Amino acid sequence: MSRGKFISLEGIDGAGKSTHVVYLANLVRSLEQPLVVTREPGGTPLGEKLRALVLSEPMHAETETLLMFAARREHIERVISPALERGDWVVSDRFTDASYAYQGGGRNVSQQKLQQIEAWTVADLAPDLTLLFDLDPTIAKNRQSNAGIIPDRFEQEQQAFFKGVRNKYLERAASFPQRIKVLDASMPIAVIQEQIKTLVFALVAETK
Ligand code: TYD
């Protein structure tokens, strides 16, 4: 039994990630590939409780960081690693890159601290492919206002915060070009879907 593939989706709030998760999941299922679709923070009963807290409760940036990684530790142990070991594929709406982008790029938690906590909670587990939906924060904000959603603690942040998040994501994409693929989220959905398909087929081809 070969190990499954792990795909994560990333991007600032409003970049359209949620739409693409659905498309990606259907695409993987159409390949008759057993699949677990999950999200961070969350993905386990405890993780979902932590998610509710970090999305609503005011807290220090490092407390927020620790809770994100606590939820992730549980998620890896109970969901992600068992699935990959069974040979299932895993699609996760966000993973560790989000902590570097939001807590690092957005809240200025140091890279060194993030690396330390990543080393002991995540170790060397990384997605095989990360789709980064890149979008100008101003466009993302307009999309969200149009969608009429009630903003959570992150979505209430100002443009400067999202600029920091976006830049950190792009910096990580430049550091891990094999894994992180940047998709221009201002393009029509159909164009982005074609790009996702090409990347997923390339991943399948790697496995064979
Ligand atoms: P999000 O995927 O945007 O959920 P939804 O589409 O339902 O709003 O994720 C929730 C928020 O959590 C998002 O604003 C980013 C934030 N987040 C972090 O700050 N750090 C992390 O490590 C993760 C996984 C998420």
mmCIF file of C-alpha atoms and ligand atoms in Angstrom:
data_model
loop_
_atom_site.group_PDB
_atom_site.id
_atom_site.type_symbol
_atom_site.label_atom_id
_atom_site.label_comp_id
_atom_site.label_asym_id
_atom_site.label_seq_id
_atom_site.Cartn_x
_atom_site.Cartn_y
_atom_site.Cartn_z
ATOM 1 C CA MET A 1 0.000 0.000 0.000
ATOM 2 C CA SER A 2 1.573 3.274 -1.038
ATOM 3 C CA ARG A 3 1.208 6.348 1.091
ATOM 4 C CA GLY A 4 -1.541 8.789 0.063
ATOM 5 C CA LYS A 5 -0.927 12.296 -1.201
ATOM 6 C CA PHE A 6 -1.424 15.358 0.929
ATOM 7 C CA ILE A 7 -2.702 18.587 -0.662
ATOM 8 C CA SER A 8 -3.286 21.864 1.201
ATOM 9 C CA LEU A 9 -5.017 25.045 0.075
ATOM 10 C CA GLU A 10 -3.907 28.465 1.248
ATOM 11 C CA GLY A 11 -4.583 32.133 0.671
ATOM 12 C CA ILE A 12 -5.882 35.229 2.400
ATOM 13 C CA ASP A 13 -9.520 35.405 3.489
ATOM 14 C CA GLY A 14 -11.702 36.102 0.462
ATOM 15 C CA ALA A 15 -9.331 34.588 -2.131
ATOM 16 C CA GLY A 16 -11.873 31.899 -3.065
ATOM 17 C CA LYS A 17 -10.261 28.929 -1.363
ATOM 18 C CA SER A 18 -13.594 27.466 -0.184
ATOM 19 C CA THR A 19 -14.907 27.260 -3.778
ATOM 20 C CA HIS A 20 -11.755 25.523 -4.937
ATOM 21 C CA VAL A 21 -11.746 22.997 -2.069
ATOM 22 C CA VAL A 22 -15.033 21.627 -3.407
ATOM 23 C CA TYR A 23 -13.724 21.435 -6.976
ATOM 24 C CA LEU A 24 -10.462 19.807 -5.874
ATOM 25 C CA ALA A 25 -12.247 17.222 -3.720
ATOM 26 C CA ASN A 26 -14.564 16.241 -6.588
ATOM 27 C CA LEU A 27 -11.613 16.010 -8.943
ATOM 28 C CA VAL A 28 -9.697 13.662 -6.635
ATOM 29 C CA ARG A 29 -12.821 11.536 -6.081
ATOM 30 C CA SER A 30 -13.324 11.294 -9.843
ATOM 31 C CA LEU A 31 -9.924 9.576 -9.994
ATOM 32 C CA GLU A 32 -11.415 6.903 -7.701
ATOM 33 C CA GLN A 33 -9.006 7.931 -5.057
ATOM 34 C CA PRO A 34 -10.139 7.481 -1.403
ATOM 35 C CA LEU A 35 -10.065 10.946 0.084
ATOM 36 C CA VAL A 36 -10.333 12.742 3.411
ATOM 37 C CA VAL A 37 -11.321 16.408 3.204
ATOM 38 C CA THR A 38 -10.522 18.412 6.301
ATOM 39 C CA ARG A 39 -9.627 21.898 7.545
ATOM 40 C CA GLU A 40 -7.486 23.925 9.917
ATOM 41 C CA PRO A 41 -7.860 25.101 12.510
ATOM 42 C CA GLY A 42 -10.202 22.180 13.146
ATOM 43 C CA GLY A 43 -10.593 18.741 11.654
ATOM 44 C CA THR A 44 -11.054 16.962 15.015
ATOM 45 C CA PRO A 45 -13.594 17.479 17.846
ATOM 46 C CA LEU A 46 -10.968 19.232 19.981
ATOM 47 C CA GLY A 47 -9.617 21.146 16.975
ATOM 48 C CA GLU A 48 -13.079 22.493 16.177
ATOM 49 C CA LYS A 49 -13.412 23.756 19.766
ATOM 50 C CA LEU A 50 -10.032 25.456 19.476
ATOM 51 C CA ARG A 51 -11.134 26.917 16.134
ATOM 52 C CA ALA A 52 -14.214 28.472 17.717
ATOM 53 C CA LEU A 53 -11.953 30.039 20.365
ATOM 54 C CA VAL A 54 -9.266 31.452 18.070
ATOM 55 C CA LEU A 55 -11.829 32.871 15.659
ATOM 56 C CA SER A 56 -13.717 34.738 18.363
ATOM 57 C CA GLU A 57 -11.730 35.289 21.564
ATOM 58 C CA PRO A 58 -9.223 38.162 21.840
ATOM 59 C CA MET A 59 -5.774 36.751 22.745
ATOM 60 C CA HIS A 60 -2.036 37.373 22.559
ATOM 61 C CA ALA A 61 -0.449 36.566 19.197
ATOM 62 C CA GLU A 62 1.680 33.820 20.746
ATOM 63 C CA THR A 63 -1.327 32.273 22.495
ATOM 64 C CA GLU A 64 -3.020 32.239 19.096
ATOM 65 C CA THR A 65 0.047 30.595 17.565
ATOM 66 C CA LEU A 66 0.167 27.916 20.250
ATOM 67 C CA LEU A 67 -3.536 27.130 19.838
ATOM 68 C CA MET A 68 -3.164 26.843 16.047
ATOM 69 C CA PHE A 69 -0.335 24.356 16.495
ATOM 70 C CA ALA A 70 -2.173 22.518 19.301
ATOM 71 C CA ALA A 71 -5.135 21.983 16.967
ATOM 72 C CA ARG A 72 -2.710 20.923 14.216
ATOM 73 C CA ARG A 73 -0.923 18.396 16.455
ATOM 74 C CA GLU A 74 -4.246 16.713 17.179
ATOM 75 C CA HIS A 75 -5.262 16.893 13.523
ATOM 76 C CA ILE A 76 -2.059 15.189 12.371
ATOM 77 C CA GLU A 77 -2.292 12.472 15.007
ATOM 78 C CA ARG A 78 -5.961 11.602 14.581
ATOM 79 C CA VAL A 79 -6.759 12.431 10.968
ATOM 80 C CA ILE A 80 -3.940 13.278 8.569
ATOM 81 C CA SER A 81 -1.258 10.686 9.365
ATOM 82 C CA PRO A 82 -3.662 7.707 9.702
ATOM 83 C CA ALA A 83 -5.310 8.631 6.383
ATOM 84 C CA LEU A 84 -1.997 8.941 4.515
ATOM 85 C CA GLU A 85 -0.803 5.655 6.007
ATOM 86 C CA ARG A 86 -4.004 3.913 4.812
ATOM 87 C CA GLY A 87 -3.225 5.204 1.322
ATOM 88 C CA ASP A 88 -6.006 7.804 1.306
ATOM 89 C CA TRP A 89 -5.415 11.237 -0.094
ATOM 90 C CA VAL A 90 -5.901 14.208 2.216
ATOM 91 C CA VAL A 91 -7.123 17.642 1.134
ATOM 92 C CA SER A 92 -6.773 20.190 3.913
ATOM 93 C CA ASP A 93 -8.195 23.693 3.815
ATOM 94 C CA ARG A 94 -5.031 25.302 5.303
ATOM 95 C CA PHE A 95 -2.018 23.771 7.086
ATOM 96 C CA THR A 96 1.289 25.020 8.578
ATOM 97 C CA ASP A 97 1.898 27.672 5.891
ATOM 98 C CA ALA A 98 -1.147 29.504 7.317
ATOM 99 C CA SER A 99 0.620 29.892 10.677
ATOM 100 C CA TYR A 100 3.718 31.374 9.012
ATOM 101 C CA ALA A 101 1.502 33.699 6.960
ATOM 102 C CA TYR A 102 -1.078 34.785 9.557
ATOM 103 C CA GLN A 103 0.817 34.584 12.857
ATOM 104 C CA GLY A 104 4.210 35.368 11.261
ATOM 105 C CA GLY A 105 3.383 37.761 8.401
ATOM 106 C CA GLY A 106 0.197 39.152 9.954
ATOM 107 C CA ARG A 107 0.960 39.276 13.679
ATOM 108 C CA ASN A 108 4.766 39.445 13.578
ATOM 109 C CA VAL A 109 5.433 36.292 15.590
ATOM 110 C CA SER A 110 9.088 35.560 14.865
ATOM 111 C CA GLN A 111 10.062 33.067 12.206
ATOM 112 C CA GLN A 112 12.392 31.414 14.697
ATOM 113 C CA LYS A 113 9.596 30.752 17.186
ATOM 114 C CA LEU A 114 7.365 29.393 14.437
ATOM 115 C CA GLN A 115 10.140 27.093 13.246
ATOM 116 C CA GLN A 116 10.716 25.831 16.773
ATOM 117 C CA ILE A 117 7.095 24.973 17.417
ATOM 118 C CA GLU A 118 6.764 23.466 13.947
ATOM 119 C CA ALA A 119 9.809 21.266 14.616
ATOM 120 C CA TRP A 120 8.300 19.616 17.676
ATOM 121 C CA THR A 121 4.618 19.492 16.745
ATOM 122 C CA VAL A 122 4.634 18.890 12.991
ATOM 123 C CA ALA A 123 8.193 17.567 12.493
ATOM 124 C CA ASP A 124 8.751 16.856 8.814
ATOM 125 C CA LEU A 125 5.133 16.411 7.727
ATOM 126 C CA ALA A 126 4.485 18.723 4.779
ATOM 127 C CA PRO A 127 1.920 18.633 1.988
ATOM 128 C CA ASP A 128 3.001 17.101 -1.334
ATOM 129 C CA LEU A 129 1.291 20.012 -3.049
ATOM 130 C CA THR A 130 0.082 23.367 -1.750
ATOM 131 C CA LEU A 131 -2.230 25.510 -3.857
ATOM 132 C CA LEU A 132 -1.760 29.148 -2.932
ATOM 133 C CA PHE A 133 -4.663 31.331 -4.091
ATOM 134 C CA ASP A 134 -3.038 34.710 -4.400
ATOM 135 C CA LEU A 135 -5.150 37.857 -4.434
ATOM 136 C CA ASP A 136 -4.778 41.540 -3.719
ATOM 137 C CA PRO A 137 -6.276 42.179 -0.243
ATOM 138 C CA THR A 138 -8.443 45.033 -1.586
ATOM 139 C CA ILE A 139 -10.141 42.715 -4.091
ATOM 140 C CA ALA A 140 -10.503 40.030 -1.424
ATOM 141 C CA LYS A 141 -12.155 42.507 0.932
ATOM 142 C CA ASN A 142 -14.664 43.589 -1.737
ATOM 143 C CA ARG A 143 -15.554 39.996 -2.467
ATOM 144 C CA GLN A 144 -16.258 39.410 1.194
ATOM 145 C CA SER A 145 -18.400 42.524 1.615
ATOM 146 C CA ASN A 146 -20.394 41.423 -1.440
ATOM 147 C CA ALA A 147 -20.867 37.959 -0.003
ATOM 148 C CA GLY A 148 -22.422 39.527 3.124
ATOM 149 C CA ILE A 149 -20.676 37.237 5.613
ATOM 150 C CA ILE A 150 -20.294 38.116 9.297
ATOM 151 C CA PRO A 151 -16.538 38.674 9.734
ATOM 152 C CA ASP A 152 -14.617 36.592 12.308
ATOM 153 C CA ARG A 153 -11.623 37.857 14.328
ATOM 154 C CA PHE A 154 -9.260 37.497 11.341
ATOM 155 C CA GLU A 155 -11.647 38.784 8.710
ATOM 156 C CA GLN A 156 -12.060 41.964 10.782
ATOM 157 C CA GLU A 157 -8.348 42.769 10.370
ATOM 158 C CA GLN A 158 -7.195 45.752 8.320
ATOM 159 C CA GLN A 159 -5.550 45.759 4.889
ATOM 160 C CA ALA A 160 -2.045 46.088 6.385
ATOM 161 C CA PHE A 161 -2.532 42.768 8.180
ATOM 162 C CA PHE A 162 -3.587 40.995 4.985
ATOM 163 C CA LYS A 163 -0.718 42.568 3.047
ATOM 164 C CA GLY A 164 1.645 41.032 5.603
ATOM 165 C CA VAL A 165 -0.123 37.670 5.321
ATOM 166 C CA ARG A 166 -0.026 37.724 1.526
ATOM 167 C CA ASN A 167 3.646 38.703 1.396
ATOM 168 C CA LYS A 168 4.608 35.911 3.773
ATOM 169 C CA TYR A 169 2.686 33.384 1.668
ATOM 170 C CA LEU A 170 4.509 34.591 -1.469
ATOM 171 C CA GLU A 171 7.832 34.474 0.371
ATOM 172 C CA ARG A 172 7.149 30.856 1.339
ATOM 173 C CA ALA A 173 6.146 30.028 -2.238
ATOM 174 C CA ALA A 174 9.518 31.390 -3.372
ATOM 175 C CA SER A 175 11.293 29.272 -0.729
ATOM 176 C CA PHE A 176 9.406 26.066 -1.593
ATOM 177 C CA PRO A 177 8.744 26.368 -5.336
ATOM 178 C CA GLN A 178 8.387 22.617 -5.861
ATOM 179 C CA ARG A 179 5.628 22.279 -3.300
ATOM 180 C CA ILE A 180 3.784 25.617 -3.283
ATOM 181 C CA LYS A 181 2.092 26.593 -6.553
ATOM 182 C CA VAL A 182 0.819 30.156 -6.801
ATOM 183 C CA LEU A 183 -2.519 30.553 -8.589
ATOM 184 C CA ASP A 184 -3.762 33.994 -9.597
ATOM 185 C CA ALA A 185 -7.102 34.133 -7.768
ATOM 186 C CA SER A 186 -8.262 37.154 -9.784
ATOM 187 C CA MET A 187 -8.631 34.907 -12.869
ATOM 188 C CA PRO A 188 -12.010 33.399 -13.837
ATOM 189 C CA ILE A 189 -12.909 30.291 -11.834
ATOM 190 C CA ALA A 190 -12.800 28.040 -14.922
ATOM 191 C CA VAL A 191 -9.209 29.082 -15.663
ATOM 192 C CA ILE A 192 -8.138 28.361 -12.090
ATOM 193 C CA GLN A 193 -9.883 24.978 -12.200
ATOM 194 C CA GLU A 194 -7.894 24.010 -15.311
ATOM 195 C CA GLN A 195 -4.682 24.919 -13.486
ATOM 196 C CA ILE A 196 -5.714 22.844 -10.471
ATOM 197 C CA LYS A 197 -6.453 19.893 -12.753
ATOM 198 C CA THR A 198 -3.020 20.107 -14.385
ATOM 199 C CA LEU A 199 -1.278 20.211 -11.005
ATOM 200 C CA VAL A 200 -3.281 17.290 -9.620
ATOM 201 C CA PHE A 201 -2.666 15.172 -12.720
ATOM 202 C CA ALA A 202 1.052 15.884 -12.390
ATOM 203 C CA LEU A 203 0.887 14.651 -8.800
ATOM 204 C CA VAL A 204 -0.916 11.476 -9.889
ATOM 205 C CA ALA A 205 1.696 10.892 -12.590
ATOM 206 C CA GLU A 206 4.452 11.191 -9.963
ATOM 207 C CA THR A 207 2.844 8.372 -7.976
ATOM 208 C CA LYS A 208 2.748 5.908 -10.864
HETATM 209 P P1 TYD B 1 -10.607 30.007 6.897
HETATM 210 O O1 TYD B 1 -10.032 28.957 6.049
HETATM 211 O O2 TYD B 1 -10.537 31.387 6.341
HETATM 212 O O3 TYD B 1 -12.103 29.659 7.279
HETATM 213 P P2 TYD B 1 -13.449 30.247 6.645
HETATM 214 O O4 TYD B 1 -13.269 30.159 5.130
HETATM 215 O O5 TYD B 1 -14.505 29.340 7.159
HETATM 216 O O6 TYD B 1 -13.552 31.657 7.133
HETATM 217 O O7 TYD B 1 -9.778 29.885 8.286
HETATM 218 C C1 TYD B 1 -10.082 30.543 9.450
HETATM 219 C C2 TYD B 1 -9.048 31.567 9.858
HETATM 220 O O8 TYD B 1 -7.971 30.985 10.605
HETATM 221 C C3 TYD B 1 -8.413 32.330 8.712
HETATM 222 O O9 TYD B 1 -8.695 33.698 8.865
HETATM 223 C C4 TYD B 1 -6.929 32.119 8.886
HETATM 224 C C5 TYD B 1 -6.773 31.664 10.300
HETATM 225 N N1 TYD B 1 -5.609 30.776 10.532
HETATM 226 C C6 TYD B 1 -4.478 31.275 11.166
HETATM 227 O O10 TYD B 1 -4.417 32.466 11.503
HETATM 228 N N2 TYD B 1 -3.415 30.434 11.403
HETATM 229 C C7 TYD B 1 -3.439 29.122 11.065
HETATM 230 O O11 TYD B 1 -2.456 28.382 11.305
HETATM 231 C C8 TYD B 1 -4.606 28.612 10.415
HETATM 232 C C9 TYD B 1 -4.675 27.174 10.025
HETATM 233 C C10 TYD B 1 -5.677 29.480 10.160
#
